[in-house]
Coordinates of C-alpha atoms and ligand atoms in Angstrom, one line a residue:
Chain A
M45 CA 0.1 -0.1 -0.1
Q46 CA 2.8 2.3 0.5
T47 CA 3.3 2.5 -2.9
W48 CA 0.2 4.0 -3.4
R49 CA 0.9 6.7 -1.2
I50 CA 4.1 7.4 -3.0
R51 CA 2.3 7.7 -6.5
E52 CA -0.7 10.0 -5.0
P53 CA 1.5 13.5 -5.3
V54 CA 2.2 12.1 -9.2
M55 CA -1.5 11.9 -9.5
W56 CA -1.9 15.6 -8.0
L57 CA 0.7 17.0 -10.5
C58 CA -1.2 15.4 -13.4
E59 CA -4.6 17.0 -11.9
E60 CA -2.4 20.4 -12.0
I61 CA -1.1 20.2 -15.6
T62 CA -3.7 18.6 -17.3
G63 CA -7.0 19.3 -15.1
N64 CA -8.2 15.9 -14.2
R65 CA -6.5 12.9 -12.4
K66 CA -7.0 10.4 -14.8
T67 CA -8.8 11.5 -18.0
Y68 CA -6.2 13.9 -19.1
G69 CA -7.9 15.0 -22.4
M70 CA -4.8 16.9 -23.3
N71 CA -4.1 15.7 -26.7
L72 CA -5.9 17.0 -29.5
I73 CA -5.0 16.8 -33.4
G74 CA -2.2 19.3 -33.7
G75 CA -0.9 19.1 -30.1
V76 CA -2.0 19.5 -26.3
R77 CA -4.4 22.0 -24.7
R78 CA -2.2 23.2 -21.8
D79 CA 1.1 24.1 -21.4
I80 CA 3.6 23.5 -18.5
T81 CA 3.9 26.7 -16.7
A82 CA 7.4 27.9 -15.4
A83 CA 5.6 27.8 -11.7
Q84 CA 4.8 23.9 -12.3
K85 CA 8.7 23.1 -13.5
P86 CA 9.9 23.3 -10.4
K87 CA 7.0 21.7 -8.7
I88 CA 7.4 18.4 -10.8
L89 CA 11.2 18.4 -10.4
E90 CA 10.4 18.4 -6.5
V91 CA 8.0 15.7 -6.5
V92 CA 9.9 13.7 -8.7
D93 CA 13.0 14.2 -6.3
R94 CA 10.9 12.7 -3.5
I95 CA 9.3 9.9 -4.9
E96 CA 12.7 9.0 -6.2
K97 CA 13.9 9.1 -2.9
E98 CA 10.9 6.9 -1.3
W99 CA 11.2 4.5 -4.1
L100 CA 14.8 3.9 -3.6
K101 CA 13.8 3.0 0.0
V102 CA 11.2 0.7 -0.9
I103 CA 13.3 -1.2 -3.2
D104 CA 16.2 -1.4 -0.7
A105 CA 13.4 -2.7 1.7
I106 CA 11.9 -5.2 -0.2
Q107 CA 14.9 -6.8 -2.0
G108 CA 15.8 -8.6 1.4
D109 CA 12.2 -9.8 2.0
T110 CA 12.7 -13.4 1.8
P111 CA 8.8 -14.5 2.1
L112 CA 8.3 -12.2 -0.7
M113 CA 11.0 -13.4 -3.1
M114 CA 10.1 -16.8 -2.4
R115 CA 6.5 -16.2 -3.9
L116 CA 8.1 -14.4 -6.7
E117 CA 11.2 -16.4 -7.6
G118 CA 10.6 -19.3 -10.2
V119 CA 6.9 -19.1 -10.0
G120 CA 4.9 -17.7 -12.8
V121 CA 7.7 -18.7 -15.5
L122 CA 6.9 -17.5 -18.9
S123 CA 10.0 -18.6 -21.0
H124 CA 11.5 -16.6 -23.9
A125 CA 10.3 -18.9 -26.5
D126 CA 6.6 -18.7 -25.2
A127 CA 6.9 -14.8 -24.7
V128 CA 7.8 -14.5 -28.4
D129 CA 5.0 -17.1 -29.3
Y130 CA 2.5 -15.2 -27.5
C131 CA 3.4 -11.6 -28.6
V132 CA 3.6 -10.3 -25.1
T133 CA 4.8 -6.7 -24.8
G134 CA 6.1 -4.4 -22.1
P135 CA 7.4 -5.3 -19.0
T136 CA 6.0 -8.8 -19.5
A137 CA 8.1 -9.7 -22.6
R138 CA 11.3 -7.6 -21.1
G139 CA 10.9 -9.7 -18.1
S140 CA 11.3 -12.8 -20.2
G141 CA 14.5 -11.5 -21.8
V142 CA 12.8 -10.0 -24.8
A143 CA 14.3 -6.7 -25.5
I144 CA 11.6 -4.8 -27.1
D145 CA 10.2 -1.3 -26.3
S146 CA 8.5 0.7 -28.8
R147 CA 9.9 3.9 -27.0
V148 CA 13.4 3.2 -28.6
D149 CA 12.1 0.8 -31.3
H150 CA 10.2 3.1 -32.9
P151 CA 10.6 6.5 -31.3
Y152 CA 7.6 8.6 -31.6
C153 CA 6.7 12.3 -30.2
A154 CA 9.9 13.2 -28.0
Y155 CA 11.6 9.9 -27.6
D156 CA 14.3 11.1 -30.2
Y157 CA 15.6 13.4 -27.4
L158 CA 14.3 11.3 -24.6
V159 CA 15.9 8.2 -24.9
P160 CA 15.0 5.4 -22.5
E161 CA 17.1 2.9 -21.5
K162 CA 15.6 -0.9 -22.2
K163 CA 15.3 -2.5 -18.8
V164 CA 15.6 -6.4 -19.6
Q165 CA 15.5 -9.4 -17.0
K166 CA 16.4 -12.8 -18.1
G167 CA 14.4 -14.3 -15.1
C168 CA 11.3 -15.1 -17.0
D169 CA 9.4 -15.3 -13.6
N170 CA 7.4 -13.0 -11.2
L171 CA 10.4 -11.6 -9.8
A172 CA 11.9 -10.7 -13.2
R173 CA 8.7 -8.9 -14.4
T174 CA 8.8 -7.2 -10.6
L175 CA 12.3 -6.1 -11.0
V176 CA 11.6 -4.6 -14.7
R177 CA 8.7 -2.5 -13.1
L178 CA 11.0 -1.4 -9.9
E179 CA 13.7 -0.3 -12.4
E180 CA 11.5 1.1 -15.0
T181 CA 10.1 3.6 -12.3
L182 CA 13.6 4.8 -12.0
E183 CA 14.1 5.3 -15.6
S184 CA 10.5 7.1 -16.0
I185 CA 11.8 9.6 -13.3
R186 CA 15.1 10.3 -15.2
L187 CA 13.0 10.9 -18.5
V188 CA 10.7 13.0 -16.5
R189 CA 13.6 14.9 -14.8
Q190 CA 15.2 15.4 -18.2
G191 CA 12.1 16.3 -20.1
V192 CA 11.2 19.1 -17.7
Q193 CA 14.8 20.7 -17.8
E194 CA 14.9 20.4 -21.6
L195 CA 11.6 21.3 -22.6
P196 CA 11.8 24.1 -24.9
D197 CA 9.4 27.0 -25.0
G198 CA 7.2 27.6 -28.1
S199 CA 3.6 26.8 -29.5
I200 CA 1.8 24.0 -28.0
M201 CA -0.6 23.6 -30.8
A202 CA -0.3 23.6 -34.7
N203 CA -2.9 25.2 -36.9
I204 CA -4.6 23.1 -39.3
P205 CA -7.0 25.3 -41.2
E206 CA -8.2 22.4 -43.4
E207 CA -10.5 19.7 -42.7
I208 CA -9.0 16.1 -42.6
P209 CA -9.5 14.4 -45.8
P210 CA -11.8 11.5 -45.4
G211 CA -10.9 7.6 -46.0
K212 CA -7.3 7.9 -44.9
E213 CA -5.6 5.8 -42.5
G214 CA -3.6 5.9 -39.5
V215 CA -1.9 3.4 -37.4
R216 CA 0.5 3.9 -34.5
V217 CA 2.3 2.0 -31.7
V218 CA 2.9 3.6 -28.3
E219 CA 4.8 2.2 -25.2
A220 CA 1.9 2.1 -22.5
P221 CA 3.1 1.1 -19.1
R222 CA 1.9 -2.3 -19.7
G223 CA 3.3 -2.5 -23.2
E224 CA 2.5 -1.7 -26.8
S225 CA -1.0 0.3 -27.4
V226 CA -1.8 0.3 -31.0
H227 CA -4.1 2.7 -32.3
Y228 CA -5.7 2.7 -35.6
V229 CA -7.9 5.1 -37.4
L230 CA -9.8 5.6 -40.4
T231 CA -11.0 9.0 -41.3
G232 CA -14.5 10.1 -42.3
E233 CA -16.7 12.8 -43.5
N234 CA -17.2 16.1 -41.6
N235 CA -13.5 16.1 -40.0
R236 CA -14.6 13.2 -37.8
P237 CA -13.3 9.5 -37.6
Y238 CA -14.9 6.6 -39.3
R239 CA -13.5 3.7 -37.4
W240 CA -11.1 3.6 -34.5
K241 CA -9.6 0.6 -33.1
V242 CA -7.5 0.4 -30.1
R243 CA -5.3 -2.9 -29.1
A244 CA -4.6 -2.6 -25.5
P245 CA -1.1 -4.3 -24.3
S246 CA -3.1 -6.4 -21.9
Y247 CA -5.1 -8.3 -24.8
M248 CA -1.5 -10.3 -25.8
N249 CA -0.3 -10.4 -21.9
L250 CA -3.5 -11.7 -20.8
A251 CA -3.4 -14.5 -23.3
S252 CA 0.1 -15.8 -22.0
V253 CA -1.4 -16.3 -18.6
P254 CA -2.2 -20.0 -19.3
A255 CA 1.5 -20.6 -20.3
M256 CA 2.7 -18.7 -17.2
I257 CA 0.5 -20.6 -14.9
M258 CA 0.8 -24.2 -16.3
G259 CA 1.4 -27.0 -13.6
Q260 CA 1.3 -24.3 -10.7
E261 CA -0.6 -24.4 -7.3
L262 CA -3.8 -22.6 -7.2
A263 CA -2.3 -20.2 -4.5
D264 CA 0.5 -18.9 -7.1
V265 CA -2.2 -18.0 -9.8
P266 CA -3.2 -14.7 -8.5
I267 CA 0.0 -13.4 -8.1
S268 CA 1.1 -14.7 -11.5
I269 CA -1.6 -12.8 -13.1
A270 CA -1.1 -9.9 -11.0
S271 CA 2.6 -9.8 -12.5
Y272 CA 1.8 -8.6 -15.8
D273 CA -0.8 -6.1 -14.2
P274 CA -3.9 -6.6 -15.7
C275 CA -6.6 -4.1 -15.1
F276 CA -9.3 -6.5 -13.8
S277 CA -9.1 -4.9 -10.2
C278 CA -12.9 -5.9 -9.5
T279 CA -12.1 -9.6 -10.1
E280 CA -11.4 -11.0 -6.7
R281 CA -12.5 -14.5 -7.2
L282 CA -11.4 -17.7 -9.1
E283 CA -13.5 -20.1 -11.2
V284 CA -11.9 -23.4 -11.3
V285 CA -13.4 -26.1 -13.7
D286 CA -12.6 -29.6 -13.2
R287 CA -12.8 -30.6 -17.0
K288 CA -12.8 -34.5 -16.4
R289 CA -15.8 -34.0 -13.8
G290 CA -17.5 -30.9 -15.3
A291 CA -17.3 -29.7 -11.6
I292 CA -17.0 -25.9 -10.9
R293 CA -15.8 -24.4 -7.8
I294 CA -15.6 -20.7 -7.0
Y295 CA -12.9 -19.3 -4.8
T296 CA -13.9 -16.1 -3.1
N297 CA -11.4 -13.4 -2.4
E298 CA -11.0 -14.9 1.4
E299 CA -10.3 -18.3 0.2
L300 CA -7.5 -17.1 -2.1
T301 CA -6.2 -15.0 0.5
E302 CA -5.9 -17.7 2.9
L303 CA -4.3 -19.9 0.2
S304 CA -1.5 -17.5 -0.5
R305 CA -1.1 -16.9 3.2
E306 CA -0.6 -20.9 3.7
K307 CA 1.7 -20.9 0.8
T308 CA 4.0 -18.1 2.4
I309 CA 3.9 -19.9 5.7
N310 CA 4.7 -23.2 4.5
R311 CA 7.6 -21.9 2.0
K312 CA 9.8 -20.4 5.0
Chain H
M152 CA 14.9 -11.0 6.3
F153 CA 14.5 -9.2 9.6
M154 CA 16.5 -6.1 8.1
S155 CA 13.9 -6.0 5.6
K156 CA 11.1 -6.4 7.6
L157 CA 12.4 -3.6 9.8
K158 CA 12.8 -1.1 7.0
E159 CA 9.5 -1.8 5.7
A160 CA 8.0 -1.3 8.8
L161 CA 10.0 2.0 9.4
I162 CA 8.6 3.2 5.7
C163 CA 5.3 2.4 7.2
L164 CA 6.0 4.4 10.4
K165 CA 7.3 7.3 9.0
A166 CA 4.4 7.9 6.6
G167 CA 2.2 7.7 9.5
R168 CA -1.5 7.6 9.1
V169 CA -2.0 8.4 5.6
T170 CA -6.0 7.8 4.8
A171 CA -8.4 10.6 5.1
A172 CA -11.7 10.3 6.7
F173 CA -13.3 11.9 3.6
P174 CA -16.2 13.0 3.1
L175 CA -16.9 12.7 6.7
G176 CA -13.7 14.9 7.2
P177 CA -12.1 17.9 5.7
E178 CA -11.2 17.6 1.7
P179 CA -7.5 16.2 1.7
H180 CA -6.8 17.7 -1.7
P181 CA -9.2 20.3 -2.8
P182 CA -9.1 21.1 -6.3
G183 CA -7.7 24.2 -7.8
D184 CA -8.8 26.7 -10.5
W185 CA -7.1 24.1 -13.3
Y186 CA -9.8 21.5 -12.3
R187 CA -12.3 20.3 -14.9
G188 CA -15.4 19.2 -13.0
K189 CA -19.1 19.4 -13.8
I190 CA -19.9 22.0 -16.4
A191 CA -22.2 24.8 -15.7
V192 CA -24.3 26.5 -18.3
D193 CA -25.4 30.1 -18.3
V194 CA -28.4 30.2 -20.5
E195 CA -28.3 34.1 -20.5
K196 CA -24.8 34.0 -22.5
C197 CA -25.7 31.3 -25.0
I198 CA -26.6 31.9 -28.4
G199 CA -27.8 28.6 -29.2
C200 CA -25.1 28.1 -32.0
G201 CA -24.4 24.3 -31.2
G202 CA -20.8 24.6 -31.4
C203 CA -20.6 22.8 -27.8
A204 CA -22.7 20.0 -29.4
N205 CA -20.6 19.4 -32.5
V206 CA -17.2 19.1 -30.5
C207 CA -18.3 17.1 -27.7
P208 CA -16.3 14.0 -28.0
A209 CA -19.0 12.1 -25.7
R210 CA -22.4 13.3 -27.8
L211 CA -24.0 14.0 -24.9
I212 CA -25.5 17.4 -26.0
E213 CA -28.6 17.4 -27.9
I214 CA -30.3 20.1 -29.7
T215 CA -33.7 20.0 -30.8
D216 CA -35.8 22.6 -32.6
D217 CA -39.4 23.3 -31.5
G218 CA -40.4 26.3 -33.7
P219 CA -38.7 29.1 -32.8
Q220 CA -37.7 27.6 -29.6
R221 CA -34.1 25.6 -29.3
I222 CA -33.8 23.3 -26.7
I223 CA -30.5 22.1 -25.5
E224 CA -30.2 19.2 -23.2
Y225 CA -26.9 18.0 -21.5
F226 CA -27.2 14.4 -20.6
L227 CA -24.1 14.5 -18.2
K228 CA -23.9 11.3 -17.1
R229 CA -21.9 10.4 -20.0
C230 CA -19.6 13.5 -19.7
T231 CA -16.0 12.9 -19.6
Y232 CA -15.4 16.3 -18.2
C233 CA -12.9 17.0 -21.0
G234 CA -13.6 20.8 -21.0
R235 CA -14.0 21.2 -25.2
C236 CA -17.3 22.5 -24.7
A237 CA -16.2 25.3 -22.6
E238 CA -13.3 25.7 -24.7
V239 CA -15.0 26.4 -28.1
C240 CA -18.4 28.2 -26.7
P241 CA -17.9 31.6 -28.5
E242 CA -20.0 33.2 -25.6
D243 CA -18.3 31.5 -22.8
A244 CA -21.6 30.2 -21.5
I245 CA -20.1 27.1 -20.3
A246 CA -17.7 26.8 -17.7
M247 CA -15.9 24.1 -15.6
T248 CA -16.7 24.2 -12.0
R249 CA -14.8 22.3 -9.4
E250 CA -17.8 20.1 -8.5
Y251 CA -16.6 16.7 -8.4
Q252 CA -18.8 14.7 -6.1
L253 CA -21.2 13.9 -8.8
A254 CA -21.8 9.8 -8.0
T255 CA -25.5 9.4 -8.1
N256 CA -28.2 6.8 -8.7
L257 CA -30.5 9.3 -10.5
N258 CA -30.1 10.5 -14.3
D259 CA -31.8 13.3 -13.5
D260 CA -29.0 14.8 -11.4
L261 CA -26.6 14.7 -14.4
Y262 CA -29.0 16.8 -16.6
I263 CA -29.4 20.1 -17.8
R264 CA -31.7 21.5 -19.9
T265 CA -31.7 25.2 -21.6
E266 CA -34.4 26.8 -23.8
L267 CA -33.5 29.7 -26.0
Y268 CA -36.0 31.5 -28.2
M269 CA -34.4 31.8 -31.7
G270 CA -35.9 33.9 -34.4
P271 CA -36.6 32.1 -37.5
C272 CA -35.3 33.6 -40.9
G273 CA -38.0 34.8 -42.9
R274 CA -36.5 33.3 -45.9
C275 CA -34.9 30.0 -45.1
G276 CA -37.0 29.4 -41.9
R277 CA -34.0 28.4 -39.9
C278 CA -33.5 29.7 -36.4
F279 CA -31.1 32.1 -35.1
K280 CA -30.8 34.1 -32.2
P281 CA -32.3 37.7 -32.5
A282 CA -29.3 40.2 -32.1
S283 CA -30.8 43.6 -31.0
P284 CA -30.9 44.8 -27.4
L285 CA -34.8 45.1 -28.2
D286 CA -35.1 41.7 -29.0
K287 CA -33.5 40.4 -26.2
M288 CA -35.8 42.3 -23.9
M289 CA -38.7 40.9 -25.7
V290 CA -37.3 37.5 -25.2
T291 CA -36.2 36.9 -21.8
G292 CA -39.6 35.7 -20.9
F293 CA -38.8 32.7 -22.9
R294 CA -35.5 31.5 -21.4
N295 CA -35.5 28.8 -19.2
Q296 CA -33.2 26.8 -17.6
S297 CA -33.3 23.4 -15.3
E298 CA -31.0 21.0 -13.7
G299 CA -32.6 17.9 -13.5
K300 CA -36.0 17.4 -14.5
Ligands
SF4_664 S1 -16.9 18.1 -20.7 FE1 -16.6 17.4 -22.7 S2 -17.8 15.3 -22.3 FE2 -18.6 16.9 -21.1 S3 -20.1 17.7 -21.9 FE3 -18.0 19.1 -22.5 S4 -17.6 18.5 -24.3 FE4 -19.0 16.9 -23.6
SF4_665 S1 -23.5 26.9 -24.8 FE1 -21.9 27.9 -26.2 S2 -21.4 26.6 -28.0 FE2 -23.1 25.7 -26.9 S3 -24.7 26.5 -28.0 FE3 -24.7 28.2 -26.3 S4 -23.2 29.6 -27.2 FE4 -22.9 27.4 -28.7

């Protein structure tokens, strides 16, 4: 829970810069809607410095946490070959030694100037994916700092006097926190899109879960699924189907927590 | 291992109590003037141009003409608080307020309806807003705005 506390000032910053915590609504065709003011820059740097310090402390603390490491190490293994076969992206891929990052491989926006370092781990397990995320947080902090310091002045919005012609296609991959997010657009009449298709990274990452949890104990399933950071936070139960007998058993949140607890105790 | 547990405990202790008793207690982080909350429509300023309905990405602003009367309805349950309507309104009739406590199970709580008297053009029959101050005085009685039904 401490990580949420550390993150909170970032949400407040986002709100101040864009006007909302989550639905930023910043991008328009041609640019962005709000500029980062001179008064906001030192604020951003201050927050970034603070969370960096706190984050380093968290990393330092959990590295020696043997029960935690036991739950992560060697659990939820997604081999390099499987990662390639399932086309997983983002930290899930980088945790299995697949060095892809669309910010580096296909730079867009300002990523020609702000070059992130690919954080790759070869462990293929939950620990590897966790380590990738831990390190990427620090990398993001570095990028934010560099970005704010080197931000050029100038116009934030291009002037587009003409309507966008219909029937044109565009496709772009951007690196989201969970991996490659692909957007496709087909323009239509009256300056409006005719078709818009989004392929979120969890689409492929979710498909790799069967390979990840094959042959594992039930108690390790939630932590393995959580390791690719899916967005189904409201789903706190598990349905287990016995394929031979067709019997269905639903594990509730409490039962799952109990299973995980037992496992942690037994491993010690 | 004990070292790490100690370090983890220290992080927690140093943070102290973080959760606030909101909404019973004071707001932990009141929104500033940058905030985009629920929209407020000032029917006095609106000229019924339909610009807001044209740009709204959520398509929640509906315009219907009933004779010379132009009815603009805002079904705010679909609002994403992007603020585009306020940005394009030529008369600044829409403002983004700081109101954010909008959870409700009544659709009508998130509904604004404005009615505007438009003068129909003698030649094409389409509505336009009467421009002269005299006209304005004559039609003020038609203006009506309601929040919720
Ligand atoms: S804030 Fe955005 S979504 Fe809401 S009414 Fe205005 S344009 Fe539509
Ligand atoms: S609120 Fe503004 S943009 Fe919308 S119809 Fe009225 S004047 Fe036009």
